[in-house]
Coordinates of C-alpha atoms in Angstrom, one line a residue:
Chain A
M1 CA -32.6 74.7 -30.6
G2 CA -31.9 73.3 -27.2
K3 CA -32.9 74.5 -23.7
T4 CA -32.3 78.0 -22.4
I5 CA -30.2 77.7 -19.2
V6 CA -30.1 80.7 -16.9
I7 CA -27.3 81.0 -14.4
I8 CA -28.0 83.3 -11.5
G9 CA -24.7 84.7 -10.1
L10 CA -21.5 84.5 -12.1
G11 CA -19.0 84.1 -9.3
L12 CA -16.4 81.3 -9.1
I13 CA -19.0 78.5 -9.2
G14 CA -21.6 80.2 -11.5
G15 CA -18.9 81.3 -13.9
S16 CA -17.2 77.8 -13.9
M17 CA -20.6 76.2 -14.4
A18 CA -21.3 78.4 -17.4
M19 CA -17.9 77.5 -18.9
A20 CA -18.4 73.8 -18.1
L21 CA -21.9 73.7 -19.6
R22 CA -20.6 75.0 -23.0
G23 CA -21.9 72.6 -25.7
F24 CA -24.4 71.0 -23.5
E25 CA -27.2 69.7 -25.7
D26 CA -27.2 72.8 -27.9
S27 CA -28.5 74.9 -25.0
R28 CA -28.4 78.7 -24.9
L29 CA -26.6 80.0 -21.8
V30 CA -27.8 83.2 -20.1
G31 CA -25.9 84.7 -17.3
V32 CA -27.4 87.0 -14.6
D33 CA -25.3 89.1 -12.3
T34 CA -25.7 92.5 -10.6
D35 CA -22.1 93.5 -11.5
P36 CA -21.7 94.9 -15.1
E37 CA -18.0 94.2 -15.0
T38 CA -18.7 90.5 -14.3
L39 CA -21.2 90.3 -17.2
R40 CA -18.8 92.0 -19.6
F41 CA -16.1 89.5 -18.6
A42 CA -18.5 86.5 -19.0
V43 CA -19.6 87.6 -22.5
E44 CA -16.1 88.5 -23.7
R45 CA -14.8 85.1 -22.6
G46 CA -17.7 83.3 -24.2
A47 CA -18.8 81.9 -20.9
V48 CA -22.4 82.9 -21.7
D49 CA -24.4 83.7 -24.9
E50 CA -26.3 86.5 -23.3
A51 CA -25.9 88.6 -20.2
A52 CA -28.5 90.3 -18.1
E53 CA -28.4 92.5 -15.0
N54 CA -31.9 91.8 -14.1
A55 CA -33.3 88.3 -13.6
E56 CA -36.9 89.4 -14.4
T57 CA -36.0 89.9 -18.0
V58 CA -34.9 86.3 -18.6
L59 CA -36.5 84.0 -16.0
G60 CA -39.7 83.7 -18.1
R61 CA -37.9 81.9 -20.9
A62 CA -35.6 79.7 -18.8
D63 CA -36.0 75.9 -19.1
L64 CA -33.4 75.3 -16.5
V65 CA -32.2 77.8 -13.8
F66 CA -28.9 77.4 -11.8
L67 CA -28.9 79.4 -8.6
C68 CA -25.2 80.1 -8.0
L69 CA -25.5 82.8 -5.2
R70 CA -24.4 82.3 -1.6
P71 CA -26.9 80.2 0.3
E72 CA -28.9 83.1 1.8
G73 CA -28.8 84.8 -1.6
I74 CA -30.4 81.7 -3.1
I75 CA -33.1 81.7 -0.4
R76 CA -33.9 85.4 -0.9
F77 CA -33.9 85.0 -4.7
M78 CA -36.4 82.2 -4.6
E79 CA -38.7 84.2 -2.3
K80 CA -38.4 87.3 -4.5
Y81 CA -38.8 85.7 -7.9
A82 CA -41.1 82.7 -7.0
G83 CA -43.8 83.9 -9.3
Q84 CA -41.6 84.6 -12.3
F85 CA -40.2 81.2 -13.2
R86 CA -41.5 79.7 -16.4
S87 CA -44.1 76.9 -16.0
G88 CA -42.3 73.6 -16.3
A89 CA -38.9 75.0 -15.5
V90 CA -36.4 72.9 -13.5
V91 CA -34.6 75.0 -10.8
T92 CA -31.5 73.8 -9.1
D93 CA -28.8 75.3 -6.9
V94 CA -25.1 74.7 -6.0
A95 CA -25.0 75.5 -2.3
G96 CA -22.9 73.5 0.1
I97 CA -25.8 73.1 2.5
K98 CA -29.1 71.6 1.5
G99 CA -31.6 71.6 4.4
A100 CA -32.3 75.3 4.5
I101 CA -32.3 75.6 0.7
V102 CA -34.7 72.8 0.1
A103 CA -37.0 74.1 2.9
A104 CA -37.0 77.6 1.3
A105 CA -37.7 76.1 -2.1
R106 CA -41.2 75.2 -0.9
C107 CA -42.1 78.9 -1.7
L108 CA -41.9 78.0 -5.4
P109 CA -45.1 77.2 -7.2
D110 CA -46.1 73.7 -8.2
T111 CA -45.5 74.5 -11.8
V112 CA -41.8 74.7 -11.1
E113 CA -39.6 71.6 -10.3
F114 CA -36.8 72.3 -7.7
I115 CA -34.0 69.8 -7.2
G116 CA -31.3 70.7 -4.7
G117 CA -27.7 70.2 -5.9
H118 CA -24.1 70.4 -4.6
P119 CA -21.3 69.9 -7.1
M120 CA -18.4 69.3 -4.6
A121 CA -15.8 71.6 -6.0
G122 CA -14.3 74.9 -5.0
R123 CA -11.2 77.0 -4.9
E124 CA -9.6 79.4 -2.4
T125 CA -10.3 82.2 -4.8
S126 CA -13.6 83.8 -5.9
G127 CA -15.0 85.7 -8.8
I128 CA -15.5 84.9 -12.4
Q129 CA -11.8 85.9 -13.0
N130 CA -10.9 82.6 -11.3
A131 CA -13.6 80.5 -12.9
D132 CA -12.6 77.4 -14.7
G133 CA -14.6 75.1 -16.9
R134 CA -12.6 72.2 -15.6
L135 CA -13.5 72.9 -11.9
F136 CA -15.9 70.1 -11.5
R137 CA -13.9 67.3 -13.1
G138 CA -13.7 64.3 -10.9
A139 CA -16.0 65.8 -8.3
H140 CA -19.1 64.2 -6.8
Y141 CA -22.3 65.9 -7.9
I142 CA -24.7 65.5 -5.0
V143 CA -28.4 66.0 -5.6
T144 CA -31.4 65.8 -3.1
P145 CA -34.4 64.6 -5.1
S146 CA -37.7 64.5 -3.3
E147 CA -40.7 62.2 -3.8
K148 CA -42.0 64.8 -6.3
T149 CA -38.9 64.8 -8.4
T150 CA -39.6 63.6 -12.0
P151 CA -37.4 61.0 -13.7
S152 CA -36.8 63.5 -16.5
A153 CA -35.4 66.2 -14.1
L154 CA -33.1 63.6 -12.5
A155 CA -32.0 62.4 -15.9
L156 CA -31.2 66.0 -16.9
M157 CA -29.0 66.4 -13.8
E158 CA -27.3 63.1 -14.7
R159 CA -26.5 64.3 -18.1
I160 CA -25.3 67.7 -16.8
A161 CA -23.0 66.0 -14.2
R162 CA -21.5 63.8 -17.0
H163 CA -21.1 66.8 -19.3
I164 CA -19.2 68.9 -16.8
G165 CA -16.9 66.0 -16.0
C166 CA -18.2 65.0 -12.5
R167 CA -17.2 61.5 -11.3
D168 CA -20.8 60.6 -10.4
L169 CA -24.3 61.9 -9.4
V170 CA -24.9 61.0 -5.7
Q171 CA -28.5 61.0 -4.5
T172 CA -29.2 61.7 -0.8
K173 CA -31.7 63.5 1.5
P174 CA -31.0 67.1 2.5
E175 CA -30.5 66.3 6.2
E176 CA -28.2 63.4 5.4
H177 CA -26.2 65.7 3.1
D178 CA -25.8 68.3 5.8
E179 CA -24.8 65.9 8.4
I180 CA -22.1 64.2 6.3
I181 CA -20.9 67.4 4.7
A182 CA -20.4 68.8 8.2
Y183 CA -17.8 66.0 8.6
T184 CA -16.2 65.7 5.1
S185 CA -16.1 69.4 4.3
Q186 CA -17.0 71.9 7.0
V187 CA -14.9 70.6 9.8
M188 CA -11.9 70.3 7.4
H189 CA -12.3 74.1 6.9
V190 CA -12.7 74.8 10.7
M191 CA -9.5 72.7 11.3
A192 CA -7.7 74.6 8.6
V193 CA -8.5 78.0 10.1
A194 CA -8.1 76.9 13.7
I195 CA -4.6 75.6 13.0
C196 CA -3.7 79.0 11.5
D197 CA -4.5 80.7 14.9
D198 CA -1.4 79.0 16.4
P199 CA 1.4 81.4 17.3
V200 CA 3.9 79.1 15.6
L201 CA 2.4 79.8 12.2
F202 CA 4.7 82.7 11.3
R203 CA 7.8 80.8 12.3
C204 CA 7.1 77.7 10.2
R205 CA 8.5 78.7 6.8
G206 CA 11.1 76.1 5.8
F207 CA 9.5 73.5 8.0
E208 CA 6.3 72.8 6.1
G209 CA 5.7 69.5 4.3
G210 CA 2.9 68.1 2.3
S211 CA 0.5 67.5 5.2
F212 CA 0.7 71.1 6.4
R213 CA 0.2 72.5 2.9
D214 CA -2.7 70.2 2.3
C215 CA -4.5 70.9 5.5
T216 CA -4.1 74.6 5.5
R217 CA -4.8 75.1 1.8
V218 CA -8.5 75.8 2.4
A219 CA -7.9 78.2 5.2
A220 CA -7.8 81.3 2.9
L221 CA -11.6 80.9 2.6
D222 CA -14.3 83.3 1.4
V223 CA -15.5 84.6 4.8
P224 CA -19.1 85.7 4.0
L225 CA -19.7 82.4 2.2
W226 CA -18.4 80.2 5.0
T227 CA -20.1 82.2 7.7
E228 CA -23.4 81.4 6.0
L229 CA -22.5 77.7 5.4
F230 CA -21.4 77.1 9.0
S231 CA -24.3 79.1 10.5
L232 CA -26.9 77.3 8.4
N233 CA -25.5 73.9 9.5
A234 CA -24.5 74.8 13.1
G235 CA -26.2 71.8 14.7
A236 CA -24.4 69.1 12.7
L237 CA -21.1 71.0 12.6
T238 CA -20.9 71.6 16.4
G239 CA -21.6 67.9 16.8
V240 CA -18.6 66.9 14.7
L241 CA -16.5 69.6 16.4
S242 CA -17.3 68.2 19.8
R243 CA -16.4 64.7 18.8
L244 CA -13.2 65.9 17.2
E245 CA -12.2 67.8 20.3
G246 CA -12.8 64.6 22.3
S247 CA -10.6 62.5 19.9
L248 CA -7.8 65.1 20.0
K249 CA -8.0 65.2 23.8
A250 CA -7.8 61.4 24.0
Y251 CA -4.6 61.5 21.9
R252 CA -3.2 64.3 24.0
E253 CA -3.9 62.4 27.2
A254 CA -2.3 59.3 25.9
L255 CA 0.8 61.4 25.2
E256 CA 0.7 63.1 28.6
T257 CA 0.6 59.9 30.5
G258 CA 3.5 58.6 28.5
D259 CA 1.7 55.3 28.0
R260 CA 3.2 54.2 24.7
E261 CA 1.1 51.1 24.5
S262 CA -2.1 53.0 24.7
L263 CA -0.8 55.5 22.1
S264 CA 0.3 52.8 19.8
E265 CA -3.1 51.0 20.2
K266 CA -5.0 54.3 19.4
L267 CA -2.8 54.9 16.3
R268 CA -3.4 51.3 15.1
Y269 CA -7.2 51.7 15.6
S270 CA -7.4 55.0 13.7
S271 CA -5.0 54.2 10.9
D272 CA -6.8 50.9 10.3
R273 CA -10.1 52.8 10.0
K274 CA -8.4 55.0 7.4
R275 CA -7.0 52.0 5.5
H276 CA -10.5 50.4 5.6
M277 CA -12.1 53.6 4.2
N278 CA -9.5 53.9 1.5
L279 CA -10.7 56.4 -1.1
E280 CA -9.3 55.9 -4.5
Chain B
M1 CA 37.1 57.2 -6.7
G2 CA 34.6 59.2 -4.7
K3 CA 33.4 58.7 -1.1
T4 CA 32.0 55.5 0.3
I5 CA 28.5 56.2 1.6
V6 CA 26.9 53.7 3.9
I7 CA 23.1 53.7 4.4
I8 CA 21.9 52.0 7.5
G9 CA 18.4 50.8 7.0
L10 CA 16.9 50.4 3.5
G11 CA 13.2 51.1 4.2
L12 CA 11.2 53.7 2.4
I13 CA 13.5 56.6 3.3
G14 CA 16.8 54.7 3.3
G15 CA 15.9 53.0 0.0
S16 CA 14.7 56.3 -1.5
M17 CA 17.9 58.0 -0.3
A18 CA 20.1 55.4 -1.9
M19 CA 18.2 55.8 -5.2
A20 CA 18.3 59.6 -5.0
L21 CA 22.1 59.5 -4.2
R22 CA 22.9 57.6 -7.4
G23 CA 25.6 59.5 -9.3
F24 CA 26.5 61.7 -6.4
E25 CA 30.2 62.7 -6.8
D26 CA 31.3 59.3 -8.0
S27 CA 30.5 57.8 -4.6
R28 CA 30.1 54.1 -3.8
L29 CA 26.8 53.2 -2.1
V30 CA 26.7 50.5 0.5
G31 CA 23.4 49.4 2.0
V32 CA 23.0 47.7 5.3
D33 CA 19.8 46.0 6.4
T34 CA 18.9 43.0 8.6
D35 CA 16.5 41.7 6.0
P36 CA 18.2 39.6 3.2
E37 CA 15.1 40.1 1.0
T38 CA 15.5 43.9 1.2
L39 CA 19.2 43.7 0.4
R40 CA 18.5 41.5 -2.6
F41 CA 15.9 43.9 -3.8
A42 CA 18.2 46.9 -3.4
V43 CA 21.0 45.3 -5.3
E44 CA 18.8 44.0 -8.1
R45 CA 17.3 47.4 -8.6
G46 CA 20.7 49.0 -8.6
A47 CA 19.9 51.1 -5.5
V48 CA 23.2 50.2 -3.9
D49 CA 26.6 49.0 -5.2
E50 CA 27.1 46.6 -2.3
A51 CA 24.8 45.1 0.4
A52 CA 25.7 44.0 3.9
E53 CA 23.7 42.4 6.6
N54 CA 26.1 43.5 9.3
A55 CA 27.2 47.1 9.8
E56 CA 30.5 46.0 11.4
T57 CA 31.8 44.8 8.1
V58 CA 31.4 48.1 6.3
L59 CA 31.4 51.0 8.9
G60 CA 35.2 51.1 9.0
R61 CA 35.4 52.3 5.4
A62 CA 32.5 54.7 5.4
D63 CA 33.2 58.4 4.6
L64 CA 29.6 59.2 5.2
V65 CA 27.0 57.3 7.1
F66 CA 23.2 57.8 6.7
L67 CA 21.2 56.4 9.6
C68 CA 17.8 55.6 8.2
L69 CA 16.3 53.5 11.0
R70 CA 13.4 54.6 13.2
P71 CA 14.4 57.2 15.8
E72 CA 15.1 54.8 18.6
G73 CA 16.8 52.4 16.2
I74 CA 19.1 55.2 15.3
I75 CA 19.9 55.9 19.0
R76 CA 20.6 52.2 19.7
F77 CA 22.7 52.0 16.6
M78 CA 24.9 54.9 17.6
E79 CA 25.3 53.5 21.1
K80 CA 26.2 50.0 19.8
Y81 CA 28.6 51.0 17.0
A82 CA 30.1 54.2 18.5
G83 CA 33.6 52.8 18.4
Q84 CA 33.4 51.4 14.9
F85 CA 33.0 54.5 12.7
R86 CA 36.0 55.4 10.6
S87 CA 38.0 58.4 11.9
G88 CA 36.9 61.5 10.0
A89 CA 33.6 60.0 9.0
V90 CA 30.5 62.3 8.8
V91 CA 27.4 60.7 10.3
T92 CA 23.9 62.0 9.6
D93 CA 20.4 60.7 10.1
V94 CA 16.9 61.3 8.7
A95 CA 14.6 61.1 11.7
G96 CA 11.6 63.4 12.1
I97 CA 12.7 64.5 15.6
K98 CA 16.1 65.9 16.4
G99 CA 16.5 66.7 20.1
A100 CA 16.7 63.1 21.3
I101 CA 18.9 62.1 18.3
V102 CA 21.4 64.9 18.7
A103 CA 21.6 64.2 22.5
A104 CA 22.2 60.5 21.8
A105 CA 24.9 61.4 19.2
R106 CA 27.1 62.6 22.1
C107 CA 28.1 59.0 22.6
L108 CA 30.1 59.1 19.3
P109 CA 33.8 59.7 19.6
D110 CA 35.4 63.1 18.7
T111 CA 36.9 61.6 15.6
V112 CA 33.4 61.4 14.1
E113 CA 31.4 64.4 13.0
F114 CA 27.6 64.0 13.6
I115 CA 25.1 66.4 11.9
G116 CA 21.4 65.8 12.5
G117 CA 19.2 65.9 9.4
H118 CA 15.5 65.7 8.4
P119 CA 14.6 65.6 4.8
M120 CA 10.9 66.5 5.0
A121 CA 9.5 63.8 2.8
G122 CA 7.4 60.7 3.3
R123 CA 4.7 58.4 2.1
E124 CA 1.8 56.4 3.5
T125 CA 3.6 53.3 2.6
S126 CA 6.8 51.7 3.9
G127 CA 9.6 49.4 2.7
I128 CA 12.1 49.6 -0.1
Q129 CA 9.4 48.2 -2.5
N130 CA 7.8 51.7 -2.2
A131 CA 11.1 53.6 -2.3
D132 CA 11.4 56.3 -5.0
G133 CA 14.5 58.3 -5.9
R134 CA 12.3 61.3 -6.6
L135 CA 10.8 61.3 -3.0
F136 CA 12.8 64.3 -1.9
R137 CA 12.2 66.6 -4.8
G138 CA 10.9 69.9 -3.7
A139 CA 11.2 69.1 0.0
H140 CA 13.0 71.1 2.7
Y141 CA 16.1 69.4 3.9
I142 CA 16.5 70.5 7.5
V143 CA 19.9 70.1 9.3
T144 CA 20.9 70.9 12.9
P145 CA 24.5 71.9 12.8
S146 CA 26.3 72.5 16.2
E147 CA 29.1 74.8 17.0
K148 CA 31.4 71.9 16.2
T149 CA 30.1 71.4 12.7
T150 CA 32.8 72.0 10.1
P151 CA 32.1 74.0 7.0
S152 CA 33.1 71.0 4.9
A153 CA 30.4 68.8 6.5
L154 CA 27.8 71.5 6.0
A155 CA 28.9 72.0 2.4
L156 CA 28.6 68.2 1.9
M157 CA 25.0 68.3 3.1
E158 CA 24.3 71.2 0.8
R159 CA 25.5 69.3 -2.2
I160 CA 23.6 66.2 -1.2
A161 CA 20.3 68.2 -0.7
R162 CA 20.8 69.7 -4.2
H163 CA 21.6 66.4 -5.7
I164 CA 18.5 64.6 -4.4
G165 CA 16.4 67.5 -5.6
C166 CA 15.5 69.2 -2.3
R167 CA 14.2 72.8 -2.5
D168 CA 16.7 74.1 0.1
L169 CA 18.9 73.2 3.1
V170 CA 17.3 74.7 6.2
Q171 CA 19.5 75.2 9.3
T172 CA 18.0 75.2 12.8
K173 CA 18.6 74.1 16.4
P174 CA 17.3 70.6 17.4
E175 CA 14.9 72.1 20.0
E176 CA 13.5 74.6 17.5
H177 CA 13.1 71.9 14.9
D178 CA 11.1 69.8 17.3
E179 CA 8.9 72.6 18.4
I180 CA 8.0 73.7 14.9
I181 CA 7.7 70.2 13.5
A182 CA 5.2 69.4 16.2
Y183 CA 3.1 72.0 14.6
T184 CA 3.7 71.6 10.8
S185 CA 3.9 67.8 10.7
Q186 CA 3.0 66.0 13.9
V187 CA -0.3 67.7 14.8
M188 CA -1.4 67.3 11.1
H189 CA -1.0 63.5 11.6
V190 CA -2.9 63.6 14.9
M191 CA -5.7 65.5 13.3
A192 CA -5.8 63.0 10.4
V193 CA -6.1 60.0 12.7
A194 CA -8.5 61.8 15.1
I195 CA -10.9 62.7 12.3
C196 CA -10.9 59.0 11.3
D197 CA -12.3 58.1 14.7
D198 CA -15.6 59.8 13.9
P199 CA -18.5 57.4 13.4
V200 CA -19.5 59.3 10.2
L201 CA -16.3 58.0 8.5
F202 CA -17.9 54.9 7.0
R203 CA -20.9 56.8 5.7
C204 CA -19.0 59.4 3.8
R205 CA -18.2 57.8 0.5
G206 CA -19.7 60.0 -2.2
F207 CA -19.4 63.1 -0.1
E208 CA -15.7 63.6 0.1
G209 CA -14.0 66.4 -1.6
G210 CA -10.4 67.7 -1.9
S211 CA -10.1 68.9 1.7
F212 CA -11.1 65.6 3.2
R213 CA -8.8 63.6 0.9
D214 CA -6.0 65.9 1.6
C215 CA -6.4 66.0 5.4
T216 CA -6.9 62.2 5.9
R217 CA -4.2 61.2 3.4
V218 CA -1.6 60.8 6.1
A219 CA -3.9 58.9 8.5
A220 CA -2.8 55.5 7.2
L221 CA 0.5 56.0 9.0
D222 CA 3.3 53.6 10.1
V223 CA 2.2 53.0 13.7
P224 CA 5.6 52.0 15.3
L225 CA 7.3 54.9 13.6
W226 CA 4.8 57.5 14.6
T227 CA 4.5 56.1 18.1
E228 CA 8.2 56.9 18.5
L229 CA 8.1 60.3 16.8
F230 CA 5.1 61.5 19.0
S231 CA 6.5 60.0 22.2
L232 CA 10.0 61.5 21.7
N233 CA 8.4 65.0 21.1
A234 CA 5.5 64.7 23.6
G235 CA 6.1 68.0 25.3
A236 CA 5.9 70.2 22.1
L237 CA 3.2 68.1 20.6
T238 CA 0.8 68.2 23.6
G239 CA 1.3 72.0 23.7
V240 CA 0.2 72.4 20.1
L241 CA -2.7 70.0 20.7
S242 CA -3.9 72.0 23.7
R243 CA -3.8 75.2 21.7
L244 CA -5.7 73.5 18.8
E245 CA -8.3 72.1 21.1
G246 CA -8.8 75.7 22.4
S247 CA -9.1 77.2 18.9
L248 CA -11.6 74.5 17.9
K249 CA -13.6 75.1 21.0
A250 CA -13.7 78.8 20.4
Y251 CA -15.1 78.2 16.9
R252 CA -17.6 75.7 18.3
E253 CA -18.8 78.2 20.9
A254 CA -19.2 81.0 18.3
L255 CA -21.4 78.6 16.4
E256 CA -23.4 77.5 19.5
T257 CA -24.2 81.1 20.5
G258 CA -25.4 81.8 17.0
D259 CA -23.4 85.0 17.1
R260 CA -22.7 85.4 13.4
E261 CA -20.7 88.6 13.7
S262 CA -18.2 86.9 16.1
L263 CA -18.0 83.9 13.8
S264 CA -17.4 86.1 10.8
E265 CA -14.7 88.0 12.7
K266 CA -12.9 84.9 13.7
L267 CA -13.0 83.6 10.1
R268 CA -11.6 86.9 8.9
Y269 CA -8.8 86.8 11.5
S270 CA -7.7 83.2 10.7
S271 CA -8.0 83.4 7.0
D272 CA -6.1 86.6 6.9
R273 CA -3.3 84.9 8.8
K274 CA -3.3 82.1 6.2
R275 CA -3.2 84.6 3.3
H276 CA -0.3 86.4 5.1
M277 CA 1.5 83.1 5.5
N278 CA 1.0 82.1 1.9
L279 CA 3.3 79.2 1.0
E280 CA 4.1 79.1 -2.7

């Protein structure tokens, strides 16, 4: 018999993780959620082998725990259940910020090994009804091992990333994760919502092309989740936003002066950077 | 025998248009380009039935002319060849701005019917080597008929839009086109290039997800083309940019004050607008 994997929180990500973990090394999947409807759905769909409303009843036999709540839910969970994890358990999470999570994980006893994780996948929907075992395919799985992380815990994360179809396992430090993610993910979401505040929005049907659909796709976001993600990374995010405002202003001024050569030079510079940073 | 359709400029759009027009009402396709290599490629691939380096030799027998140059190339072409279009010819273009084009088309004689057009499709590549007859599938085909536009010219554009696979033919005024396109297309391109100016760009491999790929996809743009498109629509575009800078600043300030309730309210407002403006 393989490991017992307990998934705390069966929302979009927790539910998808359960479905994606199916067949992983003969493990037994236990789902925990406060919503009985969610648990019934998870069992009926075969997402988990066992469902529990209360983490206390199952944490003691978990070899691996996936914390799939919102960031502050994860922090509160660790504080509340710190003493109830099985000795030798590996605990990981899926939150889109890592600094605050990794700091909070210091409340866990030394008998437990915590490794921060962020599988870079999501949807503009939430809940297990929208969960999909293929959600992580092709995504980067970022982890933030510390100097205490054991090779076996890291190897386990590698095997999980491969099993759920991720493109790779990327190792970084929590602070570096948060700084870069403010750029590659958070500011994309701020741009998407900010552009939807424009009064032209409701006149644009019939005039939208690929770039508009792509950019605004993520604007229908989960408000409580992104309020937490943005707030817990406000320093890095406001930095990126300031720089973006500056870049946009420079483009606007080049347009206002009517100086085509300077506009053309700016476009050459930026588009060359993009070509150089080509992402397959 | 059907109509003779002359396509001026066999770049990405002109070449794709030629390929997409294959089989349209038994018409004969004639391609004009100043580059002999492009003409040879077009003939070899069967994109056109006939190729010409000089528009003068073919304009006199064109029932329909597609102007597929850059915007200012289109304007110069109309000025130079105004007297050489066949009487009764329909002339249309594919430029992403319409005010300046439609204004310039006033130089054409009354015997010619001009109808501005903008099939909303593109790629981050250029040249006939990248042309694709499926480029326009699912795209809006915008046209700007005037009070002089005949029902038969409009019906012709309808049949063309259907033949090349567009989702619909959208009618609007040139000024409205330019104002809305500044929002749905141009500012998306400015955001894409502006975000690439950030110093974090070259550190972000391994941390990019769908939103980053989607938003920056269009940043590798055709510099001379977009310099013209932006410059010829500077008024509307700087307006959208100013408003976007204001929206981003408001989000940044909500983050800087640490006022979560106000941040959450803002996200609720913007994401509700997006949900309301859901684009299938």
